[in-house]
mmCIF file of C-alpha atoms in Angstrom:
data_model
loop_
_atom_site.group_PDB
_atom_site.id
_atom_site.type_symbol
_atom_site.label_atom_id
_atom_site.label_comp_id
_atom_site.label_asym_id
_atom_site.label_seq_id
_atom_site.Cartn_x
_atom_site.Cartn_y
_atom_site.Cartn_z
ATOM 1 C CA MET F 1 93.586 79.229 84.436
ATOM 2 C CA ASN F 2 92.964 82.593 82.777
ATOM 3 C CA LEU F 3 95.805 84.293 80.965
ATOM 4 C CA ILE F 4 96.691 87.603 82.627
ATOM 5 C CA GLN F 5 96.129 90.863 80.761
ATOM 6 C CA SER F 6 99.770 91.625 80.027
ATOM 7 C CA PHE F 7 100.067 88.306 78.168
ATOM 8 C CA SER F 8 97.208 89.278 75.847
ATOM 9 C CA VAL F 9 99.313 92.033 74.282
ATOM 10 C CA ASP F 10 100.753 91.209 70.878
ATOM 11 C CA HIS F 11 104.441 91.207 71.754
ATOM 12 C CA THR F 12 105.354 90.851 68.073
ATOM 13 C CA ALA F 13 103.776 94.250 67.336
ATOM 14 C CA ILE F 14 104.562 96.309 70.426
ATOM 15 C CA VAL F 15 106.960 99.227 70.049
ATOM 16 C CA PRO F 16 108.661 101.251 72.750
ATOM 17 C CA GLY F 17 106.182 103.600 74.366
ATOM 18 C CA ILE F 18 103.778 104.307 77.203
ATOM 19 C CA PHE F 19 100.709 102.057 77.398
ATOM 20 C CA VAL F 20 97.830 101.351 79.764
ATOM 21 C CA SER F 21 98.342 97.756 80.805
ATOM 22 C CA ARG F 22 95.311 97.555 83.093
ATOM 23 C CA GLU F 23 92.841 99.660 85.031
ATOM 24 C CA ASP F 24 91.436 98.507 88.353
ATOM 25 C CA LYS F 25 88.878 99.792 90.837
ATOM 26 C CA LEU F 26 89.811 99.467 94.499
ATOM 27 C CA GLY F 27 86.797 100.548 96.499
ATOM 28 C CA ASN F 28 86.130 104.157 95.539
ATOM 29 C CA SER F 29 89.579 104.541 94.011
ATOM 30 C CA ALA F 30 91.008 103.754 90.616
ATOM 31 C CA VAL F 31 94.480 102.368 89.996
ATOM 32 C CA THR F 32 96.176 102.182 86.601
ATOM 33 C CA THR F 33 99.144 100.038 85.629
ATOM 34 C CA TYR F 34 101.227 101.413 82.767
ATOM 35 C CA ASP F 35 103.620 99.479 80.575
ATOM 36 C CA ILE F 36 106.654 101.700 80.011
ATOM 37 C CA ARG F 37 108.290 99.775 77.178
ATOM 38 C CA LEU F 38 111.876 100.669 76.270
ATOM 39 C CA LYS F 39 112.696 97.810 73.893
ATOM 40 C CA ARG F 40 110.874 95.834 71.201
ATOM 41 C CA PRO F 41 110.251 92.395 72.714
ATOM 42 C CA ASN F 42 112.060 89.529 71.001
ATOM 43 C CA LYS F 43 113.594 91.914 68.427
ATOM 44 C CA GLU F 44 116.034 94.090 70.350
ATOM 45 C CA PRO F 45 118.558 93.152 73.019
ATOM 46 C CA VAL F 46 117.061 93.525 76.486
ATOM 47 C CA ILE F 47 118.255 96.109 78.975
ATOM 48 C CA ASP F 48 121.396 95.148 80.861
ATOM 49 C CA VAL F 49 120.393 93.796 84.293
ATOM 50 C CA ALA F 50 122.658 96.104 86.306
ATOM 51 C CA ALA F 51 121.502 99.135 84.291
ATOM 52 C CA MET F 52 117.870 98.065 84.753
ATOM 53 C CA HIS F 53 118.438 97.872 88.494
ATOM 54 C CA SER F 54 119.978 101.364 88.507
ATOM 55 C CA LEU F 55 117.105 102.748 86.423
ATOM 56 C CA GLU F 56 114.676 101.231 88.914
ATOM 57 C CA HIS F 57 116.367 102.975 91.858
ATOM 58 C CA ILE F 58 116.855 106.357 90.171
ATOM 59 C CA ILE F 59 113.441 106.633 88.546
ATOM 60 C CA ALA F 60 111.540 105.281 91.564
ATOM 61 C CA THR F 61 113.282 107.924 93.693
ATOM 62 C CA THR F 62 112.572 110.646 91.134
ATOM 63 C CA LEU F 63 108.899 109.731 90.817
ATOM 64 C CA ARG F 64 108.314 109.457 94.551
ATOM 65 C CA ASN F 65 109.857 112.891 95.056
ATOM 66 C CA ASP F 66 108.044 114.646 92.213
ATOM 67 C CA PRO F 67 106.145 117.552 93.835
ATOM 68 C CA VAL F 68 103.091 117.135 91.581
ATOM 69 C CA TRP F 69 102.883 113.340 91.259
ATOM 70 C CA LYS F 70 104.438 111.879 94.433
ATOM 71 C CA ASP F 71 101.098 111.216 96.138
ATOM 72 C CA GLU F 72 99.852 109.269 93.127
ATOM 73 C CA ILE F 73 102.856 106.981 92.665
ATOM 74 C CA ILE F 74 102.179 103.463 93.919
ATOM 75 C CA TYR F 75 104.912 101.433 92.235
ATOM 76 C CA TRP F 76 107.771 101.602 89.744
ATOM 77 C CA GLY F 77 109.573 98.374 88.872
ATOM 78 C CA PRO F 78 111.152 96.342 86.096
ATOM 79 C CA MET F 79 109.447 93.795 83.868
ATOM 80 C CA GLY F 80 110.798 90.291 84.174
ATOM 81 C CA CYS F 81 111.538 90.242 80.441
ATOM 82 C CA LEU F 82 113.877 93.255 80.870
ATOM 83 C CA THR F 83 112.248 95.238 78.051
ATOM 84 C CA GLY F 84 110.618 97.870 80.245
ATOM 85 C CA PHE F 85 109.000 98.862 83.513
ATOM 86 C CA TYR F 86 105.609 98.929 85.163
ATOM 87 C CA LEU F 87 104.347 102.170 86.663
ATOM 88 C CA ILE F 88 101.286 102.006 88.895
ATOM 89 C CA LEU F 89 99.445 105.244 89.649
ATOM 90 C CA LYS F 90 96.327 106.207 91.534
ATOM 91 C CA ASN F 91 93.497 107.301 89.232
ATOM 92 C CA ASN F 92 93.000 106.637 85.534
ATOM 93 C CA ARG F 93 94.872 108.708 83.005
ATOM 94 C CA SER F 94 95.707 108.170 79.398
ATOM 95 C CA PRO F 95 99.312 107.471 78.399
ATOM 96 C CA GLU F 96 99.391 110.909 76.795
ATOM 97 C CA GLU F 97 98.549 112.475 80.162
ATOM 98 C CA ILE F 98 101.569 110.880 81.850
ATOM 99 C CA TYR F 99 103.925 111.410 78.905
ATOM 100 C CA GLU F 100 105.715 114.408 80.489
ATOM 101 C CA LEU F 101 106.038 112.615 83.832
ATOM 102 C CA VAL F 102 107.695 109.609 82.184
ATOM 103 C CA LEU F 103 109.841 111.701 79.846
ATOM 104 C CA ASN F 104 111.100 113.897 82.695
ATOM 105 C CA ALA F 105 111.820 110.860 84.885
ATOM 106 C CA PHE F 106 114.024 109.351 82.180
ATOM 107 C CA LYS F 107 115.705 112.708 81.509
ATOM 108 C CA SER F 108 116.491 113.036 85.224
ATOM 109 C CA VAL F 109 118.713 109.940 85.071
ATOM 110 C CA ASN F 110 121.342 111.973 83.221
ATOM 111 C CA ASP F 111 121.742 114.232 86.276
ATOM 112 C CA ALA F 112 122.335 111.350 88.708
ATOM 113 C CA LYS F 113 125.775 111.411 90.320
ATOM 114 C CA GLU F 114 125.123 108.113 92.097
ATOM 115 C CA VAL F 115 122.424 105.470 92.356
ATOM 116 C CA PRO F 116 120.182 106.278 95.343
ATOM 117 C CA GLY F 117 119.894 103.484 97.873
ATOM 118 C CA ALA F 118 122.804 101.466 96.448
ATOM 119 C CA THR F 119 124.165 100.439 99.844
ATOM 120 C CA PRO F 120 124.100 97.102 101.675
ATOM 121 C CA VAL F 121 121.600 98.542 104.157
ATOM 122 C CA ASN F 122 119.184 99.857 101.489
ATOM 123 C CA CYS F 123 119.432 97.342 98.633
ATOM 124 C CA GLY F 124 119.271 93.570 98.322
ATOM 125 C CA ASN F 125 121.946 93.503 95.615
ATOM 126 C CA TYR F 126 123.802 96.798 96.055
ATOM 127 C CA LEU F 127 126.788 95.727 93.932
ATOM 128 C CA MET F 128 124.633 95.091 90.843
ATOM 129 C CA HIS F 129 124.333 98.622 89.463
ATOM 130 C CA ASN F 130 125.624 100.357 86.359
ATOM 131 C CA LEU F 131 124.991 104.092 86.412
ATOM 132 C CA GLU F 132 126.666 104.842 83.071
ATOM 133 C CA MET F 133 124.631 102.210 81.204
ATOM 134 C CA ALA F 134 121.489 103.420 82.976
ATOM 135 C CA LYS F 135 122.217 106.900 81.635
ATOM 136 C CA PHE F 136 122.685 105.458 78.147
ATOM 137 C CA TYR F 137 119.318 103.625 78.166
ATOM 138 C CA ALA F 138 117.512 106.577 79.755
ATOM 139 C CA ALA F 139 118.838 109.030 77.158
ATOM 140 C CA GLU F 140 117.990 106.604 74.352
ATOM 141 C CA PHE F 141 114.391 106.219 75.561
ATOM 142 C CA ALA F 142 113.904 109.941 76.299
ATOM 143 C CA GLY F 143 115.127 110.772 72.785
ATOM 144 C CA TYR F 144 112.788 108.175 71.319
ATOM 145 C CA LEU F 145 109.817 109.592 73.242
ATOM 146 C CA GLU F 146 110.606 113.114 72.097
ATOM 147 C CA THR F 147 111.022 112.054 68.474
ATOM 148 C CA ASN F 148 107.766 110.078 68.531
ATOM 149 C CA ALA F 149 105.619 112.328 70.746
ATOM 150 C CA LYS F 150 103.026 112.787 67.984
ATOM 151 C CA ASN F 151 103.036 109.125 66.929
ATOM 152 C CA PRO F 152 99.888 107.422 68.329
ATOM 153 C CA GLU F 153 101.602 104.023 68.026
ATOM 154 C CA ILE F 154 103.654 104.755 71.169
ATOM 155 C CA PHE F 155 100.453 105.122 73.218
ATOM 156 C CA ASN F 156 98.233 102.306 71.843
ATOM 157 C CA TYR F 157 98.764 98.762 73.059
ATOM 158 C CA PRO F 158 98.576 96.227 70.219
ATOM 159 C CA LYS F 159 96.182 93.548 71.454
ATOM 160 C CA SER F 160 96.601 90.073 70.082
ATOM 161 C CA ASN F 161 93.755 88.401 68.270
ATOM 162 C CA ARG F 162 93.081 84.918 69.566
ATOM 163 C CA LEU F 163 91.178 82.139 67.912
ATOM 164 C CA ALA F 164 88.146 81.147 69.997
ATOM 165 C CA LEU F 165 87.203 77.471 70.013
ATOM 166 C CA ASP F 166 83.590 76.315 69.802
ATOM 167 C CA ASP F 167 83.320 76.243 73.598
ATOM 168 C CA LYS F 168 84.582 79.907 73.727
ATOM 169 C CA THR F 169 88.009 78.824 75.025
ATOM 170 C CA LEU F 170 90.710 81.067 73.619
ATOM 171 C CA PHE F 171 93.489 79.355 71.700
ATOM 172 C CA TYR F 172 96.972 80.674 72.596
ATOM 173 C CA ASP F 173 99.468 78.430 70.842
ATOM 174 C CA SER F 174 99.920 77.154 67.348
#
């Protein structure tokens, strides 16, 4: 079984940032998946689950209501490892081109008075939200993005180098 693309990233070298995870062609259209990484994997504590859930609701709502981008938003959701989110957009753009979109989405969390859709009718786990912690993580990441806007490291995915065996099979464990 082939290892999926997101597992070929060197998680020991990745820093918080905005990265192209994969680009796909769907017929005549292009779709890009972005890795929006808030925490250093295996080095920093992960994002609190309830805060992650609140960030998902608030930012998904913000993105899907953005007057410029709403028609290009396909998906916004958390990574299973709780270190970031995936954003899927129509078309292919560089991380630098979506920097303002991502920055503004995280800044918008500070203005939230409540978590949109946090009701039993709209959410599968409506009691698992933490708006104040979501605001904390959003402000932390927005500040980081602003401080590092000119740092190319926050836009370039560190790919892992894998040993290839004689039969061209890639070696993934040591």
